[in-house]
Short mmCIF file of C-alpha atoms in Angstrom, two decimals:
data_model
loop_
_atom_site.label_atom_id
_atom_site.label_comp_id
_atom_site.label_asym_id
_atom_site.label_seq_id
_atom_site.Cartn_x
_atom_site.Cartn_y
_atom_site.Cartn_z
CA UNK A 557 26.82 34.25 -0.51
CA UNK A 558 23.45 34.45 1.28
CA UNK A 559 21.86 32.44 -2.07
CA UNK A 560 24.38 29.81 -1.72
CA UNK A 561 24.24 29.41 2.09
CA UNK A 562 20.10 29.59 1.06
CA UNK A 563 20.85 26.41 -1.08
CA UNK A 564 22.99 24.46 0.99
CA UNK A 565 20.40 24.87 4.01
CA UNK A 566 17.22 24.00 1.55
CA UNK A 567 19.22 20.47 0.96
CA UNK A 568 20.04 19.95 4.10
CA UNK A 569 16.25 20.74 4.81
CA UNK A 570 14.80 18.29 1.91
CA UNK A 571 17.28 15.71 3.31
CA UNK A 572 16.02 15.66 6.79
CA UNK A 573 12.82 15.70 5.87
CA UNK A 574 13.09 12.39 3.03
CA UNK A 575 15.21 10.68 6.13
CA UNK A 576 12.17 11.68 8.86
CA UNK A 577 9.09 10.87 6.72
CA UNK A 578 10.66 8.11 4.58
CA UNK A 579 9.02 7.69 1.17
CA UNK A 580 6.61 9.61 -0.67
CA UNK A 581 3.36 8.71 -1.09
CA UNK A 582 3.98 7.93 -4.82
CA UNK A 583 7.06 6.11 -4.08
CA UNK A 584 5.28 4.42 -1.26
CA UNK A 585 2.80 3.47 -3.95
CA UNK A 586 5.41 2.03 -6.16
CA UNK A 587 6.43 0.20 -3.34
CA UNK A 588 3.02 -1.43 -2.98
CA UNK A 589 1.99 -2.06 -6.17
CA UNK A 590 5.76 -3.85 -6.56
CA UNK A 591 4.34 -6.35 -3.07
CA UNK A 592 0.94 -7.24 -5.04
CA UNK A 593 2.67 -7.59 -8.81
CA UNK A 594 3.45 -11.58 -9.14
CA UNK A 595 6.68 -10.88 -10.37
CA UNK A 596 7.73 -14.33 -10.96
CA UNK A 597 6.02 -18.44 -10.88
CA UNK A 598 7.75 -19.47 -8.24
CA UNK A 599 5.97 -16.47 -5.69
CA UNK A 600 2.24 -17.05 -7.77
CA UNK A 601 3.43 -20.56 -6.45
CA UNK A 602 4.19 -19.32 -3.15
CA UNK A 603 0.85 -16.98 -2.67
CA UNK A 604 -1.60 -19.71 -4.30
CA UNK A 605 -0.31 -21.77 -1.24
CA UNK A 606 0.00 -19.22 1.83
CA UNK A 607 3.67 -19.61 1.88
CA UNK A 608 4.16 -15.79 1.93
CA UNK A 609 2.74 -12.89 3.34
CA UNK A 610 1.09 -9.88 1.63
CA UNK A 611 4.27 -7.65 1.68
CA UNK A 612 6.70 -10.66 0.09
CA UNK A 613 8.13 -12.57 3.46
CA UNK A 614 8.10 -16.31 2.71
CA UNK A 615 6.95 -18.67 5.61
CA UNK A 616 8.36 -21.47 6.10
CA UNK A 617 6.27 -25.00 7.71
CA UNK A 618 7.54 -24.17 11.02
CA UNK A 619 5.85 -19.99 10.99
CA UNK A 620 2.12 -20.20 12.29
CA UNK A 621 0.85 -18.89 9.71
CA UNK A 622 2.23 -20.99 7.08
CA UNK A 623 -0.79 -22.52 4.56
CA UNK A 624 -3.04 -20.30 6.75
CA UNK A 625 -6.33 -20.69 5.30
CA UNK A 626 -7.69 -17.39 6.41
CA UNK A 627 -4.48 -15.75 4.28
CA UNK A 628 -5.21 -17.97 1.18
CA UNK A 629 -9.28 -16.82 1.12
CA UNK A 630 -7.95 -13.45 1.12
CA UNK A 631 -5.11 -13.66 -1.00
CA UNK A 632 -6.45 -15.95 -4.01
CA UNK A 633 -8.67 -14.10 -5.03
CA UNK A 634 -5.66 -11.28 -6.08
CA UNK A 635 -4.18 -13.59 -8.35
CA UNK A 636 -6.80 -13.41 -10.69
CA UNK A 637 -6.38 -10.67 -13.74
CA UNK A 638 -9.39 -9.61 -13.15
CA UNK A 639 -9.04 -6.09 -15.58
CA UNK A 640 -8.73 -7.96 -19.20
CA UNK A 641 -10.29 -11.58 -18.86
CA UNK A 642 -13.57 -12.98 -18.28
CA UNK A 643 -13.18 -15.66 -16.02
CA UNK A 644 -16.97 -16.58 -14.26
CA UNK A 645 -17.41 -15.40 -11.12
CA UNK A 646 -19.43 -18.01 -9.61
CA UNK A 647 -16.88 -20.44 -11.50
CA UNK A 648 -14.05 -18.18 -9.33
CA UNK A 649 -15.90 -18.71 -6.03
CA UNK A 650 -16.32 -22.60 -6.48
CA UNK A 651 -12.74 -22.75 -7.25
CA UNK A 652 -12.03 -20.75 -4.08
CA UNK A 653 -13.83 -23.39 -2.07
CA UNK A 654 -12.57 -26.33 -3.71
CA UNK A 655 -8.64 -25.11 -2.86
CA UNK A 656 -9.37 -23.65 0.18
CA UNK A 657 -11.61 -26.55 1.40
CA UNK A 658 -11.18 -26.97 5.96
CA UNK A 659 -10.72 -31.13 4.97
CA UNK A 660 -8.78 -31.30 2.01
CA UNK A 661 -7.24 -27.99 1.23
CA UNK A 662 -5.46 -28.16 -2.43
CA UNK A 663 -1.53 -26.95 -2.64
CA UNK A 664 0.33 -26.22 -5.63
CA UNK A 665 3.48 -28.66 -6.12
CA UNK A 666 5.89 -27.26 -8.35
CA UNK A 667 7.90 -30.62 -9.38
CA UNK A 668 5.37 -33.03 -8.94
CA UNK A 669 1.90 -31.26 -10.37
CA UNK A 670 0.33 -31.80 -14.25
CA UNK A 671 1.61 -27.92 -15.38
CA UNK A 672 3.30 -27.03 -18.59
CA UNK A 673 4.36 -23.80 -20.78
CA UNK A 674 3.36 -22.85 -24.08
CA UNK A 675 6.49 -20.89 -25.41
CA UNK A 676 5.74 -18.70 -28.33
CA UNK A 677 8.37 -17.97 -30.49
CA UNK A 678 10.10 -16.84 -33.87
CA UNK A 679 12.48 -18.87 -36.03
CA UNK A 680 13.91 -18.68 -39.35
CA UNK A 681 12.88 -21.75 -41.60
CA UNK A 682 14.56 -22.54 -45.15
CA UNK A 683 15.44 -18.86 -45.35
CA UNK A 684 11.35 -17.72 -44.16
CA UNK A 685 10.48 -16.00 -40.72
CA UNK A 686 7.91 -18.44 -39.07
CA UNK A 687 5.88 -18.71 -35.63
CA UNK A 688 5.23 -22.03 -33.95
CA UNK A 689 4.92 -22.94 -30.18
CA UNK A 690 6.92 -25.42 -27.79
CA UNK A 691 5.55 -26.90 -24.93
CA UNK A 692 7.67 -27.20 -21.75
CA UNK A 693 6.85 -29.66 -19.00
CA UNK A 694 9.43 -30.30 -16.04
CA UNK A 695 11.44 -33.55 -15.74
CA UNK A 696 13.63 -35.00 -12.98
CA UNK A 697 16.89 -35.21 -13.83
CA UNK A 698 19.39 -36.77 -11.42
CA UNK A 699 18.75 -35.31 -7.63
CA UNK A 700 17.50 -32.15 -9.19
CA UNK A 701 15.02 -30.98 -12.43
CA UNK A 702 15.02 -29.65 -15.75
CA UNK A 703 13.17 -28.03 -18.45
CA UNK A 704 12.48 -30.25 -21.53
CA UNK A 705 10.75 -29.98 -24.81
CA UNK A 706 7.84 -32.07 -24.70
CA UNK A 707 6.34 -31.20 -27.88
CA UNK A 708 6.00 -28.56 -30.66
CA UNK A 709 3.39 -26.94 -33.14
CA UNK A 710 4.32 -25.15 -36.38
CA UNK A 711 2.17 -24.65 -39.37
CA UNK A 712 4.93 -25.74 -42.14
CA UNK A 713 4.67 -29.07 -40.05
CA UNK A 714 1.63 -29.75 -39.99
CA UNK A 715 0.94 -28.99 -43.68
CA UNK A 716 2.95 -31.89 -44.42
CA UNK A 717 0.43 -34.11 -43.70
CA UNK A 718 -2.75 -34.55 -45.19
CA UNK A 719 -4.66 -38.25 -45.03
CA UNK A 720 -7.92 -38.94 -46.08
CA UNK A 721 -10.09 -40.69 -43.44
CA UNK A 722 -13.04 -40.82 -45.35
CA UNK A 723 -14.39 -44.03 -47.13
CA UNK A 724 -13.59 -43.69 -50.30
CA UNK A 725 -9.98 -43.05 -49.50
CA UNK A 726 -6.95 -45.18 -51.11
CA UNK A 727 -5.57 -47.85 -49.61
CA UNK A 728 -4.09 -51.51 -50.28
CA UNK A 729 -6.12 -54.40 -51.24
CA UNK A 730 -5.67 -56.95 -48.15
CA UNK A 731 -4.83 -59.47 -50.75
CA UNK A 732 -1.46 -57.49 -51.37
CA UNK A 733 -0.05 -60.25 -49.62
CA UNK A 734 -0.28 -62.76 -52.07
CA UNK A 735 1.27 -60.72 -54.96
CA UNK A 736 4.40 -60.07 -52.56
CA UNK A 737 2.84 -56.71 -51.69
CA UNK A 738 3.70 -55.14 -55.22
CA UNK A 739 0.91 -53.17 -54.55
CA UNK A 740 3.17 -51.14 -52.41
CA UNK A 741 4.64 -49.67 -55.84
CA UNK A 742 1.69 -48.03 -57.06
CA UNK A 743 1.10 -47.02 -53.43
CA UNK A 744 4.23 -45.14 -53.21
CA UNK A 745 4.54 -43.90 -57.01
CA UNK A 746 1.01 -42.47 -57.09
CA UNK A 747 0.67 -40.70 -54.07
CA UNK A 748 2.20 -37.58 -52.37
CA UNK A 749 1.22 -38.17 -48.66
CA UNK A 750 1.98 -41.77 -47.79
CA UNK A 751 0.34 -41.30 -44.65
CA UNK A 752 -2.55 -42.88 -46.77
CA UNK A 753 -1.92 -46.07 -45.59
CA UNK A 754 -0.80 -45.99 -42.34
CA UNK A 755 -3.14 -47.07 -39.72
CA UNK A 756 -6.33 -45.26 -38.06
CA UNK A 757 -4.73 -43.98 -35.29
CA UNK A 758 -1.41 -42.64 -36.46
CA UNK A 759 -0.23 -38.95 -35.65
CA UNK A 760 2.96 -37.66 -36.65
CA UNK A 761 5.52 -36.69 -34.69
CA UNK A 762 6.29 -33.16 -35.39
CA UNK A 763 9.10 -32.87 -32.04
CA UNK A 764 11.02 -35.15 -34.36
CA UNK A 765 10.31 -33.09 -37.22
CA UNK A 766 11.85 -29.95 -35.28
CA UNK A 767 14.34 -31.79 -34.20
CA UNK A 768 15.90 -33.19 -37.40
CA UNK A 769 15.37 -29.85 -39.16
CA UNK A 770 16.97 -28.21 -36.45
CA UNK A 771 20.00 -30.52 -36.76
CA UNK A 772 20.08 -30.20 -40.62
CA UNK A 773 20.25 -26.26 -39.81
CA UNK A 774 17.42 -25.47 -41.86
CA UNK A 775 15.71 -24.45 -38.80
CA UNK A 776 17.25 -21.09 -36.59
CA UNK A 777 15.60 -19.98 -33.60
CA UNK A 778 15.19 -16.42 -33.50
CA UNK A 779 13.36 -15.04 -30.12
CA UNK A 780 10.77 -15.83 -28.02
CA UNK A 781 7.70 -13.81 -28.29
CA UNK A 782 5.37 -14.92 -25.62
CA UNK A 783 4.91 -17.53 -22.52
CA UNK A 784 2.42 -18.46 -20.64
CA UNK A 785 1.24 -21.85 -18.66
CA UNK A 786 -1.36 -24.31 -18.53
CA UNK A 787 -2.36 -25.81 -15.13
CA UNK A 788 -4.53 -29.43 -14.59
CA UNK A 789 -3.17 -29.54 -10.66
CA UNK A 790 -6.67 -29.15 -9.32
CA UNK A 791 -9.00 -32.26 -9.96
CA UNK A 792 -11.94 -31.22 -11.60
CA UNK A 793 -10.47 -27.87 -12.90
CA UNK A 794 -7.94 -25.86 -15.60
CA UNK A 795 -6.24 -22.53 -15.23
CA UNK A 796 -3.99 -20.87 -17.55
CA UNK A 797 -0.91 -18.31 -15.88
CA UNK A 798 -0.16 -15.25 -18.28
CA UNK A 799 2.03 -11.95 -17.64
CA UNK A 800 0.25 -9.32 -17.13
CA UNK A 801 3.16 -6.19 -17.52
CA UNK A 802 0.96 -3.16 -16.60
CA UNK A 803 1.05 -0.48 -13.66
CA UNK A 804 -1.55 -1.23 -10.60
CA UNK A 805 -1.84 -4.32 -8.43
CA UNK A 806 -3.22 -6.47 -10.64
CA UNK A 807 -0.11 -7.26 -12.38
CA UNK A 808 2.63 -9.72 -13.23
CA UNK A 809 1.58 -13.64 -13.32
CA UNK A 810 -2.04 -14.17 -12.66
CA UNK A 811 -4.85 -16.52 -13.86
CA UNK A 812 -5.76 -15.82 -16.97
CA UNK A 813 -8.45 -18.15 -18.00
CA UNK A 814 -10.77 -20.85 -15.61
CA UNK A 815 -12.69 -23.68 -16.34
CA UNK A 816 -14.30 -26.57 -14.57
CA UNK A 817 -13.94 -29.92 -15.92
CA UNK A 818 -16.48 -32.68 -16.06
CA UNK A 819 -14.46 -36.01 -16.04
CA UNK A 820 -11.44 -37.04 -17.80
CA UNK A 821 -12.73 -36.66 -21.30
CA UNK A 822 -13.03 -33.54 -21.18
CA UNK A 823 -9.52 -33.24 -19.83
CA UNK A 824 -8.03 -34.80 -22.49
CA UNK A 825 -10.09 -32.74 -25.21
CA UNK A 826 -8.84 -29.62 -23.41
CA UNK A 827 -5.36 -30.89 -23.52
CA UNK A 828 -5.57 -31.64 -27.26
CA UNK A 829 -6.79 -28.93 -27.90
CA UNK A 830 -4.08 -26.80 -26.06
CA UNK A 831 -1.60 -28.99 -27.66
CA UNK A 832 -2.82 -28.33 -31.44
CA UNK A 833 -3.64 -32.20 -31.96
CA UNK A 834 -7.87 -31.53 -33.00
#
């Protein structure tokens, strides 16, 4: 009797004391590392700006301290993984300035800003497990938005093509014209990638590619391996956004990569490159 009656008054003890001092210190820990983590876009979003304080309470335009510059010097610099990649300091701090800037402070605009995501994934084509990426960009759609396919990258795709841009490749005499283009015959009959003799600047169009085999069901998606995103937002800079699913602060959806950008060339070389079209 006494070692139940012990029992029932060591719960009742270990109750009390849980309700008095609230959490543990590991559970309080938890608790914290749960506030830094950038558990989804929309809060890296929300932090980037100042919209939301360090323990997760949005403010709105009308709170005081709402875009607060002080709270985005100190809180920018957390969304950085700064554990696994090697993002340049100095290249960090002039970024810091250029957002963060008294005169024309830069803001994050979730509809409206030059972002995308690379989706990795798995599919099954003509009876073969393949990996290939789609790219994701935003696009208004009625009074609202939606997620559309913007473009695609798969091996088997791109194999399909092959032209020659050198000098000596084949092509069709410009006096074709006069013989009805018959020349066109031996084009076609003697040559494998037609592409040949199509002009300078042509690229094919691999989202219709995906598309068709997807609708002639030789093409099965399977699962989607990875994501991560691709920000231009900031004139004169790129960031990339991966998920960074480890214990600690530095965790969830932070920068990734950094890099300044000279003018608009380089922009678009960055972008092709991202997008697999070098």
């Amino acid at each position: 009797m006494r070692v139940i009656l012990g029992l029932i008054l060591l719960t009742i003890f270990f109750q009390s004391s849980v309700g008095q001092s609230g959490l543990t210190d590991d559970m309080k820990e938890t608790e914290e590392q749960l506030s830094a983590s950038n558990k989804q876009i929309n809060q890296f979003f929300r932090r980037f700006n100042g919209e939301e304080d360090e323990d997760g309470n949005r403010y709105f335009a009308s709170d005081k301290k709402y875009r607060d510059a002080s709270l985005r010097k100190k809180y920018i610099p957390s969304l950085f993984d700064i554990e696994t990649s090697r993002i340049d300091p100095n290249a960090a701090r002039d970024f810091l300035k250029v957002i963060t800037d008294k005169k024309d402070p830069v803001y994050l605009n979730f509809h409206q800003d030059d972002w995308f995501a690379e989706v990795s994934t798995e599919f099954t084509y003509k009876g073969k497990n393949i990996s290939g990426l789609l790219y994701m960009r935003l696009q208004q759609q009625g009074q609202g938005y939606e997620w559309i396919i913007e473009d695609v990258a798969f091996d088997q795709f791109q194999n399909l093509f092959d032209k020659d841009t050198t000098a000596s490749k084949k092509f069709m005499h410009p006096l074709s014209h006069e013989l009805d283009f018959m020349t066109i015959r031996k084009a076609f009959n003697d040559n494998n990638h037609i592409e040949q003799f199509t002009a300078r600047n042509y690229a094919p169009d691999f989202l219709t590619i995906f598309i068709y085999e997807m609708n002639q069901g030789n093409m099965k998606f399977k699962t989607i391996k990875n994501v991560k995103f691709h920000f231009f937002s900031v004139d004169g800079w790129y960031f990339s956004l991966a998920n960074f699913n480890r214990p600690g602060y530095n965790s969830g959806w932070l920068i990734s990569g950094l890099v300044p950008l000279e003018n608009e060339s380089q922009k678009q070389q960055l972008k092709n490159y991202i997008y697999n079209k070098n």
